[in-house]
mmCIF file of C-alpha atoms in Angstrom:
data_model
loop_
_atom_site.group_PDB
_atom_site.id
_atom_site.type_symbol
_atom_site.label_atom_id
_atom_site.label_comp_id
_atom_site.label_asym_id
_atom_site.label_seq_id
_atom_site.Cartn_x
_atom_site.Cartn_y
_atom_site.Cartn_z
ATOM 1 C CA UNK L 188 -8.693 18.493 4.696
ATOM 2 C CA UNK L 189 -8.229 15.627 6.790
ATOM 3 C CA UNK L 190 -5.179 13.313 7.236
ATOM 4 C CA UNK L 191 -6.539 10.256 5.321
ATOM 5 C CA UNK L 192 -7.794 12.665 2.327
ATOM 6 C CA UNK L 193 -4.130 13.977 2.261
ATOM 7 C CA UNK L 194 -2.681 10.640 1.960
ATOM 8 C CA UNK L 195 -5.172 9.449 -0.699
ATOM 9 C CA UNK L 196 -4.777 12.557 -2.682
ATOM 10 C CA UNK L 197 -1.017 11.704 -2.249
ATOM 11 C CA UNK L 198 -1.177 8.147 -3.191
ATOM 12 C CA UNK L 199 -3.019 9.284 -6.490
ATOM 13 C CA UNK L 200 0.126 11.418 -7.173
ATOM 14 C CA UNK L 201 2.096 8.331 -7.402
ATOM 15 C CA UNK L 202 -0.452 6.765 -9.913
ATOM 16 C CA UNK L 203 -0.356 9.573 -12.192
ATOM 17 C CA UNK L 204 3.206 10.336 -11.799
ATOM 18 C CA UNK L 205 3.862 13.894 -10.356
ATOM 19 C CA UNK L 206 7.006 15.081 -11.328
ATOM 20 C CA UNK L 207 8.931 17.618 -10.016
ATOM 21 C CA UNK L 208 12.924 19.188 -10.448
ATOM 22 C CA UNK L 209 14.740 18.569 -7.299
ATOM 23 C CA UNK L 210 15.837 22.046 -5.955
ATOM 24 C CA UNK L 211 14.042 24.050 -8.376
ATOM 25 C CA UNK L 212 12.877 27.194 -6.810
ATOM 26 C CA UNK L 213 15.168 26.951 -3.682
ATOM 27 C CA UNK L 214 17.637 29.395 -2.876
ATOM 28 C CA UNK L 215 20.870 28.999 -4.585
ATOM 29 C CA UNK L 216 19.490 26.968 -7.284
ATOM 30 C CA UNK L 217 21.170 27.415 -10.645
ATOM 31 C CA UNK L 218 19.818 26.566 -14.035
ATOM 32 C CA UNK L 219 22.864 24.951 -15.989
ATOM 33 C CA UNK L 220 23.317 24.611 -19.605
ATOM 34 C CA UNK L 221 22.850 20.710 -19.217
ATOM 35 C CA UNK L 222 19.537 21.632 -17.513
ATOM 36 C CA UNK L 223 18.553 23.823 -20.576
ATOM 37 C CA UNK L 224 19.455 21.538 -23.300
ATOM 38 C CA UNK L 225 17.687 18.514 -21.654
ATOM 39 C CA UNK L 226 14.741 20.659 -20.916
ATOM 40 C CA UNK L 227 14.482 21.540 -24.872
ATOM 41 C CA UNK L 228 14.960 17.849 -25.745
ATOM 42 C CA UNK L 229 12.130 16.791 -23.515
ATOM 43 C CA UNK L 230 9.780 19.432 -24.963
ATOM 44 C CA UNK L 231 10.333 18.246 -28.296
ATOM 45 C CA UNK L 232 10.276 14.511 -27.080
ATOM 46 C CA UNK L 233 6.966 15.181 -25.417
ATOM 47 C CA UNK L 234 5.598 16.474 -28.681
ATOM 48 C CA UNK L 235 6.849 13.725 -30.536
ATOM 49 C CA UNK L 236 5.281 11.153 -28.428
ATOM 50 C CA UNK L 237 1.726 12.671 -27.989
ATOM 51 C CA UNK L 238 1.829 12.627 -31.861
ATOM 52 C CA UNK L 239 2.862 9.027 -31.985
ATOM 53 C CA UNK L 240 -0.063 8.035 -29.263
ATOM 54 C CA UNK L 241 -2.696 9.796 -30.885
ATOM 55 C CA UNK L 242 -2.410 8.256 -34.283
ATOM 56 C CA UNK L 243 0.473 5.634 -34.496
ATOM 57 C CA UNK L 244 2.439 8.128 -36.641
ATOM 58 C CA UNK L 245 5.264 6.087 -37.993
ATOM 59 C CA UNK L 246 7.257 9.299 -38.321
ATOM 60 C CA UNK L 247 6.519 10.447 -34.850
ATOM 61 C CA UNK L 248 7.742 7.327 -33.477
ATOM 62 C CA UNK L 249 10.853 7.347 -35.384
ATOM 63 C CA UNK L 250 11.329 10.854 -33.873
ATOM 64 C CA UNK L 251 10.873 9.539 -30.396
ATOM 65 C CA UNK L 252 13.626 7.121 -30.941
ATOM 66 C CA UNK L 253 15.713 9.901 -32.106
ATOM 67 C CA UNK L 254 15.125 12.132 -29.171
ATOM 68 C CA UNK L 255 15.472 9.330 -26.782
ATOM 69 C CA UNK L 256 19.030 8.628 -28.118
ATOM 70 C CA UNK L 257 19.616 12.488 -27.850
ATOM 71 C CA UNK L 258 18.578 12.489 -24.343
ATOM 72 C CA UNK L 259 20.393 9.902 -22.909
ATOM 73 C CA UNK L 260 23.799 10.874 -24.950
ATOM 74 C CA UNK L 261 24.172 14.678 -24.581
ATOM 75 C CA UNK L 262 26.516 15.560 -21.914
ATOM 76 C CA UNK L 263 25.976 14.002 -18.775
ATOM 77 C CA UNK L 264 22.070 13.001 -18.507
ATOM 78 C CA UNK L 265 20.250 13.734 -15.244
ATOM 79 C CA UNK L 266 18.664 10.885 -13.359
ATOM 80 C CA UNK L 267 15.310 12.294 -14.369
ATOM 81 C CA UNK L 268 16.500 12.329 -18.214
ATOM 82 C CA UNK L 269 17.439 8.599 -17.579
ATOM 83 C CA UNK L 270 13.977 7.645 -16.301
ATOM 84 C CA UNK L 271 12.102 9.629 -18.925
ATOM 85 C CA UNK L 272 14.190 7.913 -21.744
ATOM 86 C CA UNK L 273 13.580 4.762 -20.291
ATOM 87 C CA UNK L 274 9.808 5.156 -20.160
ATOM 88 C CA UNK L 275 9.733 6.434 -23.630
ATOM 89 C CA UNK L 276 11.832 3.266 -24.878
ATOM 90 C CA UNK L 277 9.673 1.101 -22.735
ATOM 91 C CA UNK L 278 6.328 2.606 -24.394
ATOM 92 C CA UNK L 279 7.962 1.969 -27.627
ATOM 93 C CA UNK L 280 8.330 -1.537 -26.994
ATOM 94 C CA UNK L 281 12.053 -1.604 -26.396
ATOM 95 C CA UNK L 282 12.726 -2.989 -22.809
ATOM 96 C CA UNK L 283 16.376 -3.816 -23.320
ATOM 97 C CA UNK L 284 17.086 0.157 -24.023
ATOM 98 C CA UNK L 285 14.558 1.028 -21.242
ATOM 99 C CA UNK L 286 16.950 -1.186 -18.788
ATOM 100 C CA UNK L 287 20.207 0.324 -20.031
ATOM 101 C CA UNK L 288 18.866 3.754 -19.336
ATOM 102 C CA UNK L 289 17.848 2.791 -15.878
ATOM 103 C CA UNK L 290 21.032 0.867 -15.364
ATOM 104 C CA UNK L 291 22.920 4.244 -16.283
ATOM 105 C CA UNK L 292 21.079 6.096 -13.774
ATOM 106 C CA UNK L 293 21.595 3.489 -10.986
ATOM 107 C CA UNK L 294 25.595 3.815 -11.761
ATOM 108 C CA UNK L 295 25.623 7.480 -11.783
ATOM 109 C CA UNK L 296 23.241 8.320 -9.171
ATOM 110 C CA UNK L 297 22.562 5.449 -6.960
ATOM 111 C CA UNK L 298 21.961 7.357 -3.791
ATOM 112 C CA UNK L 299 20.028 10.342 -5.517
ATOM 113 C CA UNK L 300 16.409 10.572 -4.615
ATOM 114 C CA UNK L 301 14.188 9.060 -7.408
ATOM 115 C CA UNK L 302 12.848 11.906 -9.440
ATOM 116 C CA UNK L 303 9.147 11.201 -8.724
ATOM 117 C CA UNK L 304 6.995 10.175 -5.631
ATOM 118 C CA UNK L 305 8.268 8.561 -2.839
ATOM 119 C CA UNK L 306 11.505 9.322 -0.905
ATOM 120 C CA UNK L 307 13.279 6.563 -2.378
ATOM 121 C CA UNK L 308 16.731 6.358 -3.871
ATOM 122 C CA UNK L 309 17.477 5.937 -7.791
ATOM 123 C CA UNK L 310 18.945 2.351 -6.874
ATOM 124 C CA UNK L 311 15.585 1.026 -5.362
ATOM 125 C CA UNK L 312 13.458 2.461 -7.510
ATOM 126 C CA UNK L 313 15.555 1.534 -10.690
ATOM 127 C CA UNK L 314 15.905 -2.193 -9.431
ATOM 128 C CA UNK L 315 12.093 -2.431 -9.070
ATOM 129 C CA UNK L 316 11.649 -1.168 -12.518
ATOM 130 C CA UNK L 317 14.249 -3.290 -14.277
ATOM 131 C CA UNK L 318 12.964 -6.501 -12.779
ATOM 132 C CA UNK L 319 9.497 -5.703 -13.837
ATOM 133 C CA UNK L 320 10.865 -4.924 -17.486
ATOM 134 C CA UNK L 321 12.646 -8.140 -17.320
ATOM 135 C CA UNK L 322 9.350 -9.986 -16.258
ATOM 136 C CA UNK L 323 7.310 -8.107 -19.217
ATOM 137 C CA UNK L 324 10.001 -9.246 -21.749
ATOM 138 C CA UNK L 325 9.880 -13.010 -20.550
ATOM 139 C CA UNK L 326 13.385 -12.926 -18.881
ATOM 140 C CA UNK L 327 12.355 -14.468 -15.557
ATOM 141 C CA UNK L 328 15.834 -15.523 -14.495
ATOM 142 C CA UNK L 329 16.898 -11.907 -14.900
ATOM 143 C CA UNK L 330 14.209 -10.546 -13.042
ATOM 144 C CA UNK L 331 14.720 -12.933 -10.252
ATOM 145 C CA UNK L 332 18.338 -12.076 -9.866
ATOM 146 C CA UNK L 333 17.449 -8.356 -9.560
ATOM 147 C CA UNK L 334 14.965 -8.880 -7.042
ATOM 148 C CA UNK L 335 17.420 -11.065 -4.925
ATOM 149 C CA UNK L 336 20.023 -8.371 -5.118
ATOM 150 C CA UNK L 337 17.696 -5.834 -4.434
ATOM 151 C CA UNK L 338 16.538 -7.701 -1.285
ATOM 152 C CA UNK L 339 20.106 -7.537 -0.108
ATOM 153 C CA UNK L 340 20.574 -4.098 -0.795
ATOM 154 C CA UNK L 341 17.589 -3.202 1.139
ATOM 155 C CA UNK L 342 18.674 -5.050 4.034
ATOM 156 C CA UNK L 343 21.678 -3.541 4.461
ATOM 157 C CA UNK L 344 20.599 -0.134 3.898
ATOM 158 C CA UNK L 345 20.020 2.323 6.689
ATOM 159 C CA UNK L 346 16.453 3.219 7.279
ATOM 160 C CA UNK L 347 16.941 6.829 6.752
ATOM 161 C CA UNK L 348 17.950 5.880 3.101
ATOM 162 C CA UNK L 349 14.593 5.163 2.267
ATOM 163 C CA UNK L 350 12.859 6.910 5.178
ATOM 164 C CA UNK L 351 10.155 5.060 6.508
ATOM 165 C CA UNK L 352 9.445 2.516 3.530
ATOM 166 C CA UNK L 353 12.477 0.119 4.173
ATOM 167 C CA UNK L 354 10.617 -2.523 5.790
ATOM 168 C CA UNK L 355 7.507 -2.459 3.353
ATOM 169 C CA UNK L 356 10.031 -2.195 0.250
ATOM 170 C CA UNK L 357 11.682 -5.499 1.775
ATOM 171 C CA UNK L 358 8.377 -7.382 2.473
ATOM 172 C CA UNK L 359 7.154 -6.239 -1.333
ATOM 173 C CA UNK L 360 10.354 -8.006 -2.586
ATOM 174 C CA UNK L 361 10.132 -11.027 -0.728
ATOM 175 C CA UNK L 362 6.375 -11.362 -2.190
ATOM 176 C CA UNK L 363 7.668 -10.961 -5.567
ATOM 177 C CA UNK L 364 10.295 -13.430 -5.101
ATOM 178 C CA UNK L 365 7.770 -15.858 -3.673
ATOM 179 C CA UNK L 366 5.809 -15.485 -6.700
ATOM 180 C CA UNK L 367 8.803 -16.063 -9.075
ATOM 181 C CA UNK L 368 9.815 -19.069 -7.243
ATOM 182 C CA UNK L 369 6.275 -20.475 -7.111
ATOM 183 C CA UNK L 370 5.271 -19.788 -10.885
ATOM 184 C CA UNK L 371 8.702 -19.903 -12.387
ATOM 185 C CA UNK L 372 11.369 -21.385 -10.290
ATOM 186 C CA UNK L 373 9.227 -24.430 -9.325
ATOM 187 C CA UNK L 374 10.667 -24.170 -5.766
ATOM 188 C CA UNK L 375 7.744 -24.398 -3.463
ATOM 189 C CA UNK L 376 9.780 -24.337 -0.143
ATOM 190 C CA UNK L 377 11.895 -21.264 -1.302
ATOM 191 C CA UNK L 378 8.624 -19.343 -2.121
ATOM 192 C CA UNK L 379 7.475 -20.457 1.304
ATOM 193 C CA UNK L 380 10.487 -19.211 2.868
ATOM 194 C CA UNK L 381 10.093 -15.810 1.410
ATOM 195 C CA UNK L 382 6.393 -15.682 2.551
ATOM 196 C CA UNK L 383 7.262 -16.412 6.014
ATOM 197 C CA UNK L 384 9.974 -13.795 6.048
ATOM 198 C CA UNK L 385 7.285 -11.277 5.020
ATOM 199 C CA UNK L 386 4.811 -12.716 7.863
ATOM 200 C CA UNK L 387 7.599 -12.338 10.274
ATOM 201 C CA UNK L 388 8.673 -8.719 9.375
ATOM 202 C CA UNK L 389 7.606 -7.370 12.580
ATOM 203 C CA UNK L 390 5.491 -4.426 13.667
ATOM 204 C CA UNK L 391 5.582 -0.764 13.242
ATOM 205 C CA UNK L 392 3.939 2.237 14.870
ATOM 206 C CA UNK L 393 1.988 5.273 13.497
ATOM 207 C CA UNK L 394 0.933 5.685 10.108
ATOM 208 C CA UNK L 395 2.778 2.423 8.954
ATOM 209 C CA UNK L 396 1.215 -0.128 11.005
ATOM 210 C CA UNK L 397 -1.487 -0.911 8.530
ATOM 211 C CA UNK L 398 0.452 -0.944 5.708
ATOM 212 C CA UNK L 399 2.919 -3.713 7.111
ATOM 213 C CA UNK L 400 -0.022 -5.462 8.641
ATOM 214 C CA UNK L 401 -1.659 -5.729 5.355
ATOM 215 C CA UNK L 402 1.443 -7.093 3.640
ATOM 216 C CA UNK L 403 1.574 -9.782 6.408
ATOM 217 C CA UNK L 404 -1.850 -10.857 5.894
ATOM 218 C CA UNK L 405 -1.271 -10.833 2.293
ATOM 219 C CA UNK L 406 1.822 -13.280 2.726
ATOM 220 C CA UNK L 407 -0.254 -15.230 5.238
ATOM 221 C CA UNK L 408 -2.989 -15.844 2.273
ATOM 222 C CA UNK L 409 -0.318 -16.772 -0.131
ATOM 223 C CA UNK L 410 1.091 -19.247 2.207
ATOM 224 C CA UNK L 411 -2.250 -20.903 2.811
ATOM 225 C CA UNK L 412 -2.863 -20.773 -0.866
ATOM 226 C CA UNK L 413 0.285 -22.531 -1.568
ATOM 227 C CA UNK L 414 -0.253 -25.464 0.870
ATOM 228 C CA UNK L 415 -3.859 -25.751 1.123
ATOM 229 C CA UNK L 416 -5.325 -24.484 -1.917
ATOM 230 C CA UNK L 417 -7.398 -21.142 -3.044
ATOM 231 C CA UNK L 418 -10.559 -22.486 -1.312
ATOM 232 C CA UNK L 419 -9.168 -22.886 1.979
ATOM 233 C CA UNK L 420 -7.197 -19.676 1.656
ATOM 234 C CA UNK L 421 -10.375 -17.659 0.745
ATOM 235 C CA UNK L 422 -12.597 -19.019 3.501
ATOM 236 C CA UNK L 423 -9.959 -18.293 6.067
ATOM 237 C CA UNK L 424 -8.885 -14.862 4.959
ATOM 238 C CA UNK L 425 -9.385 -11.999 7.346
ATOM 239 C CA UNK L 426 -11.118 -8.853 6.055
ATOM 240 C CA UNK L 427 -9.220 -5.447 5.160
ATOM 241 C CA UNK L 428 -11.587 -3.724 6.928
ATOM 242 C CA UNK L 429 -10.080 -0.156 5.503
ATOM 243 C CA UNK L 430 -9.482 -0.412 2.099
ATOM 244 C CA UNK L 431 -7.119 2.614 1.893
ATOM 245 C CA UNK L 432 -3.899 0.768 2.831
ATOM 246 C CA UNK L 433 -4.441 -1.626 -0.097
ATOM 247 C CA UNK L 434 -5.188 1.214 -2.540
ATOM 248 C CA UNK L 435 -1.896 2.853 -1.110
ATOM 249 C CA UNK L 436 0.082 -0.486 -1.473
ATOM 250 C CA UNK L 437 -1.167 -0.690 -4.992
ATOM 251 C CA UNK L 438 -0.140 3.066 -5.766
ATOM 252 C CA UNK L 439 3.359 2.479 -4.327
ATOM 253 C CA UNK L 440 3.713 -0.725 -6.537
ATOM 254 C CA UNK L 441 2.639 1.068 -9.752
ATOM 255 C CA UNK L 442 5.050 3.805 -8.966
ATOM 256 C CA UNK L 443 8.104 1.405 -7.848
ATOM 257 C CA UNK L 444 7.648 -0.775 -11.358
ATOM 258 C CA UNK L 445 7.185 2.210 -13.711
ATOM 259 C CA UNK L 446 3.567 1.171 -14.390
ATOM 260 C CA UNK L 447 2.534 4.408 -13.286
ATOM 261 C CA UNK L 448 3.904 5.940 -16.071
ATOM 262 C CA UNK L 449 6.501 8.131 -14.213
ATOM 263 C CA UNK L 450 7.872 10.439 -15.249
ATOM 264 C CA UNK L 451 5.954 10.595 -18.121
ATOM 265 C CA UNK L 452 2.487 10.781 -16.948
ATOM 266 C CA UNK L 453 1.419 14.211 -15.527
ATOM 267 C CA UNK L 454 4.670 15.900 -17.168
ATOM 268 C CA UNK L 455 2.524 17.579 -19.824
ATOM 269 C CA UNK L 456 -1.354 18.087 -20.794
ATOM 270 C CA UNK L 457 -2.619 14.699 -22.424
ATOM 271 C CA UNK L 458 0.550 12.386 -21.000
ATOM 272 C CA UNK L 459 -1.980 10.747 -18.296
ATOM 273 C CA UNK L 460 -2.926 8.390 -20.907
ATOM 274 C CA UNK L 461 0.574 6.554 -20.591
ATOM 275 C CA UNK L 462 -0.679 5.101 -17.177
ATOM 276 C CA UNK L 463 -3.670 3.531 -18.756
ATOM 277 C CA UNK L 464 -1.509 1.878 -21.563
ATOM 278 C CA UNK L 465 0.850 0.505 -19.092
ATOM 279 C CA UNK L 466 -1.741 -0.667 -16.923
ATOM 280 C CA UNK L 467 -3.495 -2.541 -19.723
ATOM 281 C CA UNK L 468 -0.357 -3.703 -20.722
ATOM 282 C CA UNK L 469 0.361 -5.523 -17.187
ATOM 283 C CA UNK L 470 -3.288 -6.536 -16.886
ATOM 284 C CA UNK L 471 -2.918 -8.510 -20.390
ATOM 285 C CA UNK L 472 0.401 -10.018 -19.263
ATOM 286 C CA UNK L 473 1.042 -13.544 -18.174
ATOM 287 C CA UNK L 474 4.109 -13.318 -15.966
ATOM 288 C CA UNK L 475 2.758 -11.799 -12.607
ATOM 289 C CA UNK L 476 -0.567 -12.124 -11.017
ATOM 290 C CA UNK L 477 0.826 -9.511 -8.500
ATOM 291 C CA UNK L 478 1.343 -6.776 -10.819
ATOM 292 C CA UNK L 479 -1.942 -7.786 -12.708
ATOM 293 C CA UNK L 480 -3.768 -7.405 -9.566
ATOM 294 C CA UNK L 481 -2.185 -4.227 -8.040
ATOM 295 C CA UNK L 482 -2.379 -2.590 -11.555
ATOM 296 C CA UNK L 483 -6.148 -3.302 -11.613
ATOM 297 C CA UNK L 484 -6.787 -2.242 -7.924
ATOM 298 C CA UNK L 485 -4.655 0.925 -8.035
ATOM 299 C CA UNK L 486 -6.105 2.200 -11.324
ATOM 300 C CA UNK L 487 -9.361 1.629 -10.494
ATOM 301 C CA UNK L 488 -9.359 3.272 -7.432
ATOM 302 C CA UNK L 489 -7.879 6.175 -9.519
ATOM 303 C CA UNK L 490 -10.898 6.212 -11.709
ATOM 304 C CA UNK L 491 -13.446 5.910 -9.027
ATOM 305 C CA UNK L 492 -11.792 8.954 -7.355
ATOM 306 C CA UNK L 493 -11.913 10.767 -10.507
ATOM 307 C CA UNK L 494 -15.457 9.932 -11.163
ATOM 308 C CA UNK L 495 -14.859 7.684 -14.003
ATOM 309 C CA UNK L 496 -17.157 5.056 -12.873
ATOM 310 C CA UNK L 497 -17.283 2.734 -15.926
ATOM 311 C CA UNK L 498 -13.433 2.742 -15.911
ATOM 312 C CA UNK L 499 -13.462 1.803 -12.540
ATOM 313 C CA UNK L 500 -16.291 -0.741 -12.831
ATOM 314 C CA UNK L 501 -14.209 -2.547 -15.537
ATOM 315 C CA UNK L 502 -10.898 -2.732 -13.612
ATOM 316 C CA UNK L 503 -12.560 -3.784 -10.316
ATOM 317 C CA UNK L 504 -14.819 -6.264 -11.816
ATOM 318 C CA UNK L 505 -11.850 -8.025 -13.414
ATOM 319 C CA UNK L 506 -10.024 -8.492 -10.360
ATOM 320 C CA UNK L 507 -12.934 -9.263 -8.242
ATOM 321 C CA UNK L 508 -13.342 -12.547 -10.474
ATOM 322 C CA UNK L 509 -9.951 -13.759 -10.090
ATOM 323 C CA UNK L 510 -8.776 -15.629 -6.764
ATOM 324 C CA UNK L 511 -6.467 -12.951 -5.295
ATOM 325 C CA UNK L 512 -5.843 -11.551 -1.714
ATOM 326 C CA UNK L 513 -7.129 -8.151 -3.003
ATOM 327 C CA UNK L 514 -10.039 -9.910 -4.830
ATOM 328 C CA UNK L 515 -12.793 -9.183 -1.789
ATOM 329 C CA UNK L 516 -11.276 -5.549 -1.907
ATOM 330 C CA UNK L 517 -12.105 -4.983 -5.658
ATOM 331 C CA UNK L 518 -15.572 -6.772 -4.888
ATOM 332 C CA UNK L 519 -16.418 -4.401 -2.047
ATOM 333 C CA UNK L 520 -15.204 -1.467 -4.180
ATOM 334 C CA UNK L 521 -17.193 -2.623 -7.214
ATOM 335 C CA UNK L 522 -20.353 -2.565 -4.871
ATOM 336 C CA UNK L 523 -19.585 0.973 -4.053
ATOM 337 C CA UNK L 524 -19.315 1.917 -7.806
ATOM 338 C CA UNK L 525 -22.675 0.256 -8.481
ATOM 339 C CA UNK L 526 -24.100 1.926 -5.747
ATOM 340 C CA UNK L 527 -22.651 5.396 -7.061
ATOM 341 C CA UNK L 528 -24.356 4.360 -10.419
ATOM 342 C CA UNK L 529 -27.655 4.113 -8.736
ATOM 343 C CA UNK L 530 -27.716 0.419 -9.281
ATOM 344 C CA UNK L 531 -28.443 -0.632 -5.618
ATOM 345 C CA UNK L 532 -29.622 -4.290 -6.581
ATOM 346 C CA UNK L 533 -26.504 -5.027 -8.446
ATOM 347 C CA UNK L 534 -24.482 -3.533 -5.637
ATOM 348 C CA UNK L 535 -26.112 -5.648 -3.122
ATOM 349 C CA UNK L 536 -25.841 -8.586 -5.159
ATOM 350 C CA UNK L 537 -21.980 -8.078 -5.317
ATOM 351 C CA UNK L 538 -21.620 -7.715 -1.653
ATOM 352 C CA UNK L 539 -23.779 -11.154 -1.311
ATOM 353 C CA UNK L 540 -20.907 -12.673 -3.550
ATOM 354 C CA UNK L 541 -18.065 -11.176 -1.298
ATOM 355 C CA UNK L 542 -19.630 -12.325 1.793
ATOM 356 C CA UNK L 543 -20.524 -15.967 0.119
ATOM 357 C CA UNK L 544 -16.592 -16.279 -1.120
ATOM 358 C CA UNK L 545 -14.957 -14.674 1.352
ATOM 359 C CA UNK L 546 -16.643 -15.411 4.787
ATOM 360 C CA UNK L 547 -14.210 -13.513 6.720
ATOM 361 C CA UNK L 548 -15.764 -10.448 5.501
ATOM 362 C CA UNK L 549 -19.257 -11.026 7.245
ATOM 363 C CA UNK L 550 -18.748 -7.962 9.520
ATOM 364 C CA UNK L 551 -17.410 -5.582 6.508
ATOM 365 C CA UNK L 552 -20.284 -6.320 4.343
ATOM 366 C CA UNK L 553 -22.864 -6.039 7.047
ATOM 367 C CA UNK L 554 -21.823 -2.781 8.077
ATOM 368 C CA UNK L 555 -21.518 -1.578 4.497
ATOM 369 C CA UNK L 556 -25.443 -2.791 4.285
ATOM 370 C CA UNK L 557 -26.335 -0.735 7.321
ATOM 371 C CA UNK L 558 -24.718 2.364 5.997
ATOM 372 C CA UNK L 559 -27.083 1.926 2.685
ATOM 373 C CA UNK L 560 -30.223 1.786 4.838
#
């Protein structure tokens, strides 16, 4: 398996929410009574959640609420228990309870590695998630405060605290704050200052270069769109010649914001439906284009990879119809899906539309056409 292939599978692991118990199976690891108690509650909670999701059973829903309370109040709940309880509360439409659970995790375990996916501390993952929950509940002021505090925290952290992702996390925070100021704060100049900061993030070597360069290009696009309009921004948009960094960025975002369904998705058989529920909720939301775009791109890629072409088509097509930095990436992805469906004529028509609306993608589209000959 090649390096890129391994990285793609790893990114998908973020989307479906691969979960593990830190330290399990290692020498000297001890199962405590608290762990046993939590494991029992989690097992019962998963049964209740699956029952509630399958048929909307009211009693199962009430049982979910009871078990979340038990999970969060029995002994000293682990960081994993806090986030699991938060995700169930989120599914149940109780964002304030979810936020409270995450705040508890941040207070008790600020520097402990988050229980899934990337090597990132709880205080970073938790704040991204809290801000997203605040946005979903319509509390834009709270979301903005959390992003501002998080940006300050990230800048003060040592690189080793978040391994290689400090710069990327800072840039993502700046892009989200720019959106908040532009769409909800009515402060265009402050939005532009956040975008300029993201543009000026600097360069990185090795595997990080593509991800940072992609975010810089995204920031420039948003700045142009804010000052000159979407038509000019689309016309001047340089191509994303390798789509993988965009898919990876989307996967990171779904993970950081809880939209991936972590740590429920993948925990037991049948729980991956949580990801689709949260993605669809995000896509239908009105508070953040960034969240909507990355949810569609990340989940569309996940479904394409799994061979669910009709599902992939739906999410890519929806994103392609919008004016977004990621729309041409979605358009090219949609064309590839159409080609896989043996609809070559429609695939070529989609490429024509990409080339017409985003002239900077001419070389990318031309190369794809040649590969299909």
